[in-house]
Coordinates of C-alpha atoms and ligand atoms in Angstrom, one line a residue:
E1 CA -14.6 10.4 -4.7
I2 CA -11.3 11.8 -6.0
K3 CA -8.9 13.0 -3.3
L4 CA -6.0 14.0 -5.5
Q5 CA -5.8 15.0 -9.1
V6 CA -2.5 15.4 -10.9
R7 CA -2.8 17.2 -14.3
G8 CA -0.1 17.5 -16.9
L9 CA 2.6 17.5 -14.2
A10 CA 6.1 17.9 -15.5
K11 CA 9.6 18.5 -14.0
V12 CA 12.7 19.2 -16.0
Y13 CA 16.2 19.4 -14.6
G14 CA 18.5 20.9 -17.2
Q15 CA 18.5 18.3 -20.0
T16 CA 16.7 15.6 -17.9
T17 CA 12.9 15.3 -18.1
A18 CA 12.3 13.7 -14.7
L19 CA 8.5 13.8 -15.1
D20 CA 6.8 14.1 -18.5
H21 CA 3.3 15.5 -18.2
V22 CA 1.7 13.0 -15.9
D23 CA -2.1 12.7 -15.3
L24 CA -3.3 10.7 -12.3
D25 CA -6.4 10.5 -10.2
V26 CA -6.1 9.0 -6.7
R27 CA -9.4 8.1 -4.9
K28 CA -10.1 9.0 -1.3
G29 CA -8.9 6.2 1.0
E30 CA -7.0 4.4 -1.7
L31 CA -3.6 2.8 -1.3
L32 CA -1.7 3.4 -4.6
T33 CA 1.8 2.2 -5.2
L34 CA 4.2 3.9 -7.6
L35 CA 6.3 1.1 -9.1
G36 CA 9.2 1.5 -11.5
P37 CA 13.0 1.3 -12.0
S38 CA 15.4 3.8 -10.5
G39 CA 15.2 7.1 -12.3
S40 CA 11.6 6.6 -13.6
G41 CA 10.4 9.7 -11.8
K42 CA 8.7 8.2 -8.7
T43 CA 10.4 10.4 -6.1
T44 CA 10.0 13.5 -8.3
L45 CA 6.2 12.9 -8.5
L46 CA 6.0 12.6 -4.7
Q47 CA 8.0 15.7 -4.1
L48 CA 5.7 17.7 -6.5
I49 CA 2.6 16.3 -4.8
C50 CA 3.7 17.4 -1.4
G51 CA 5.3 20.7 -2.4
L52 CA 9.0 19.9 -1.8
Q53 CA 9.6 20.9 -5.4
D54 CA 8.0 23.3 -7.8
P55 CA 6.8 21.7 -11.1
S56 CA 7.9 22.9 -14.5
A57 CA 4.3 22.6 -15.7
G58 CA 1.0 21.2 -14.7
S59 CA -1.1 21.2 -11.5
V60 CA -1.7 19.3 -8.2
I61 CA -5.4 19.5 -7.0
I62 CA -6.4 18.3 -3.6
D63 CA -10.1 18.1 -2.6
G64 CA -10.8 20.0 -5.8
K65 CA -8.5 22.9 -4.8
D66 CA -5.5 23.9 -6.8
Q67 CA -2.5 23.4 -4.4
T68 CA 0.2 23.4 -7.1
H69 CA 2.2 26.2 -5.4
A70 CA 0.9 25.9 -1.8
P71 CA 3.7 25.4 0.8
V72 CA 4.3 22.0 2.2
N73 CA 2.8 22.7 5.6
K74 CA -0.5 23.9 4.1
R75 CA -1.3 20.6 2.2
D76 CA -2.5 18.2 5.0
I77 CA 0.1 15.6 3.7
G78 CA 2.3 13.4 5.8
V79 CA 5.6 12.2 4.3
V80 CA 7.7 9.1 5.3
F81 CA 11.1 8.7 3.7
Q82 CA 13.5 5.8 3.5
N83 CA 16.2 7.5 5.6
Y84 CA 14.0 8.4 8.5
A85 CA 16.6 10.6 10.3
L86 CA 15.4 10.6 13.9
F87 CA 16.9 13.0 16.3
P88 CA 19.4 10.8 18.2
H89 CA 19.4 12.8 21.5
M90 CA 15.6 12.8 21.8
T91 CA 13.4 10.0 23.1
V92 CA 10.9 8.3 20.8
A93 CA 8.0 10.4 22.3
E94 CA 10.0 13.6 21.8
N95 CA 10.8 12.7 18.2
V96 CA 7.2 12.0 17.4
G97 CA 6.0 15.2 19.2
F98 CA 8.7 17.5 18.1
A99 CA 6.9 19.2 15.1
L100 CA 3.8 19.7 17.2
K101 CA 5.9 21.4 19.9
M102 CA 7.3 23.7 17.2
R103 CA 3.7 24.6 16.3
K104 CA 2.9 25.6 19.8
V105 CA 0.3 22.8 20.4
S106 CA -0.4 22.5 24.1
R107 CA 1.5 19.9 26.2
S108 CA -1.5 17.8 27.1
E109 CA -2.6 17.7 23.4
I110 CA 0.9 16.7 22.3
A111 CA 1.0 13.9 24.9
A112 CA -2.4 12.6 23.8
K113 CA -1.5 12.7 20.1
V114 CA 1.9 11.1 20.6
A115 CA 0.5 8.3 22.7
R116 CA -2.1 7.5 20.1
A117 CA 0.4 7.6 17.2
L118 CA 2.8 5.3 19.2
E119 CA -0.1 3.0 20.0
T120 CA -1.0 2.8 16.3
V121 CA 2.5 1.6 15.3
G122 CA 2.8 -0.7 18.3
L123 CA 5.5 1.2 20.2
A124 CA 3.6 2.5 23.2
H125 CA 6.1 0.7 25.5
A126 CA 9.1 2.3 23.9
A127 CA 8.1 6.0 24.3
G128 CA 11.0 6.8 26.7
R129 CA 13.7 5.0 24.7
L130 CA 16.3 6.7 22.5
P131 CA 16.5 5.8 18.8
T132 CA 19.8 4.0 19.2
Q133 CA 18.1 1.6 21.6
L134 CA 15.7 0.5 18.8
S135 CA 16.0 -1.9 15.9
G136 CA 15.8 -0.7 12.3
G137 CA 12.2 -1.8 12.1
Q138 CA 11.3 0.0 15.3
Q139 CA 13.0 3.2 14.1
Q140 CA 10.9 3.0 10.9
R141 CA 7.8 2.7 13.0
V142 CA 8.8 5.9 14.9
A143 CA 9.2 7.7 11.5
L144 CA 5.7 6.4 10.7
A145 CA 4.3 7.6 14.0
R146 CA 5.9 11.0 13.4
C147 CA 3.8 11.3 10.3
L148 CA 0.6 9.9 11.8
V149 CA 0.7 12.3 14.7
Y150 CA -0.8 15.0 12.4
D151 CA -3.6 12.7 11.3
P152 CA -2.9 13.7 7.6
A153 CA -5.5 12.9 5.0
I154 CA -2.8 12.0 2.5
I155 CA 0.4 10.0 3.4
L156 CA 3.3 9.7 0.9
M157 CA 5.8 7.0 1.6
D158 CA 9.1 6.9 -0.4
E159 CA 10.5 3.3 -0.2
P160 CA 10.0 3.3 3.6
L161 CA 10.8 -0.4 3.9
S162 CA 13.7 -0.8 1.5
A163 CA 16.4 -0.6 4.3
L164 CA 14.7 -3.5 6.2
D165 CA 15.4 -7.2 5.8
A166 CA 12.9 -9.4 4.0
K167 CA 11.2 -10.7 7.1
L168 CA 10.7 -7.3 8.7
R169 CA 9.6 -5.9 5.5
E170 CA 6.8 -8.4 5.3
I171 CA 5.7 -7.6 8.9
M172 CA 5.7 -3.9 8.1
Q173 CA 3.7 -4.4 5.0
I174 CA 1.0 -6.0 7.1
E175 CA 1.3 -3.1 9.6
I176 CA 0.9 -0.5 6.8
K177 CA -2.2 -2.2 5.5
R178 CA -3.7 -2.2 9.0
I179 CA -2.8 1.5 9.5
H180 CA -4.3 2.3 6.1
R181 CA -7.5 0.5 7.2
E182 CA -7.6 2.2 10.6
T183 CA -6.9 5.7 9.5
G184 CA -8.7 5.7 6.2
A185 CA -5.9 7.8 4.8
T186 CA -5.1 8.1 1.1
I187 CA -1.7 6.6 0.7
I188 CA 0.8 6.8 -2.1
F189 CA 3.6 4.3 -1.6
V190 CA 6.8 4.3 -3.7
T191 CA 8.7 1.0 -4.3
H192 CA 10.8 -0.6 -6.9
D193 CA 9.8 -4.1 -5.6
Q194 CA 7.0 -5.7 -7.6
Q195 CA 6.1 -8.2 -4.9
E196 CA 5.7 -5.3 -2.4
A197 CA 3.5 -3.3 -4.8
L198 CA 1.3 -6.3 -5.5
A199 CA 1.0 -7.2 -1.8
L200 CA 0.0 -3.7 -0.7
S201 CA -1.9 -1.9 -3.3
D202 CA -5.5 -1.2 -4.3
R203 CA -3.9 -0.1 -7.5
V204 CA -0.4 -0.1 -9.0
C205 CA 0.9 2.8 -11.1
L206 CA 3.8 1.5 -13.1
M207 CA 6.2 4.3 -14.1
N208 CA 8.9 4.4 -16.8
D209 CA 11.0 7.3 -18.1
G210 CA 8.9 9.9 -16.4
R211 CA 5.6 8.6 -17.6
I212 CA 2.8 6.3 -16.4
A213 CA 3.3 3.0 -18.4
Q214 CA 0.4 1.2 -16.8
L215 CA -2.2 1.7 -14.1
G216 CA -4.5 -0.9 -12.6
T217 CA -5.3 -3.3 -9.8
P218 CA -2.7 -5.9 -8.9
Q219 CA -4.9 -8.6 -10.4
A220 CA -5.1 -6.8 -13.7
M221 CA -1.3 -6.2 -13.7
Y222 CA -0.7 -9.9 -13.2
E223 CA -2.9 -10.9 -16.1
T224 CA -1.2 -8.5 -18.5
P225 CA 1.5 -10.3 -20.5
Ligands
ADP301 P1 13.0 7.5 -9.0 O1 12.4 8.1 -7.8 O2 12.0 6.7 -9.9 O3 14.3 6.8 -8.9 P2 13.6 10.3 -9.6 O4 12.4 11.0 -9.5 O5 14.5 10.3 -8.4 O6 13.3 8.8 -10.0 O7 14.5 10.8 -10.8 C1 14.0 10.9 -12.1 C2 15.1 11.5 -13.0 O8 15.3 12.8 -12.6 C3 16.4 10.8 -12.9 O9 17.0 10.8 -14.1 C4 17.2 11.7 -11.9 O10 18.6 11.6 -12.0 C5 16.6 13.0 -12.2 N1 16.6 13.9 -11.1 C6 15.9 13.8 -10.0 N2 16.1 14.8 -9.1 C7 17.0 15.6 -9.7 C8 17.7 16.8 -9.3 N3 17.4 17.4 -8.2 N4 18.6 17.4 -10.2 C9 18.8 16.8 -11.4 N5 18.3 15.6 -11.8 C10 17.4 15.1 -11.0
ADP302 P1 15.5 7.5 -5.4 O1 15.8 6.6 -4.2 O2 14.1 7.8 -5.6 O3 16.1 6.9 -6.7 P2 17.7 9.3 -5.5 O4 18.6 8.6 -4.5 O5 17.9 9.1 -7.0 O6 16.2 8.9 -5.2 O7 17.6 10.8 -5.2 C1 17.7 11.3 -3.9 C2 17.6 12.9 -3.9 O8 18.6 13.3 -4.9 C3 16.3 13.4 -4.4 O9 16.0 14.5 -3.7 C4 16.5 13.7 -5.9 O10 15.7 14.9 -6.2 C5 18.0 14.1 -5.9 N1 18.6 13.7 -7.2 C6 18.4 12.6 -7.9 N2 19.1 12.6 -9.0 C7 19.8 13.7 -9.0 C8 20.7 14.3 -9.9 N3 21.0 13.7 -11.1 N4 21.2 15.5 -9.6 C9 20.9 16.1 -8.5 N5 20.0 15.6 -7.6 C10 19.5 14.4 -7.9

């Protein structure tokens, strides 16, 4: 079952072709990594998928419906970025529940959803703390919880672990695999780290110069010379 179809997707900035007519199918429940050097178009592809940017050409189809120009908040997509920018004066629980509060979800429902999201990322005990009282890895977990609280069908992660040290990165990779299993979400994970891509993915999409250079399972990528 195909969750997401990208068709002829392109983005041009002035003289720069950031994305050059990309076609990509992502299966429901799959964890796909976008791997490639800086400037290869990974972030642009994510931003077009979630609606943070408008494409120059092509379409984004989710569950068979054309969502190319649908606003970000209509797409059932959660996004986690590298610089997770938590609100410093709010507790962990308030950070995770903030967007729900803005959407006028009831207090009891917010409390239940926040508790469940914090449980999922292993931070139930830290609900009342401030971001400054947390380690970098814990702050990244809060950012992840803030996305999971919506229970999105698709989760986009843009180098979410690249600010963490090697040991923590390995722990968080295992956590992300567990969360992927538990939520059944379709995940697209951007990285420029080949080890990380091979460790996490059902499939790796190798990007270069705004195009897909290679697409396959980690095993198949390893065997290719
Ligand atoms: P990656 O995520 O793989 O590093 P990006 O998608 O960020 O690649 O960038 C792809 C290309 O598009 C790069 O050459 C980058 O400089 C350019 N680019 C990205 N965003 C913009 C923008 N807002 N304005 C101009 N050029 C951009
Ligand atoms: P990445 O970590 O994926 O390489 P960048 O740090 O290149 O991302 O880009 C961060 C932000 O800056 C993105 O929103 C991107 O669209 C924008 N950007 C990237 N390159 C340019 C550029 N040449 N001109 C203007 N904005 C850019």
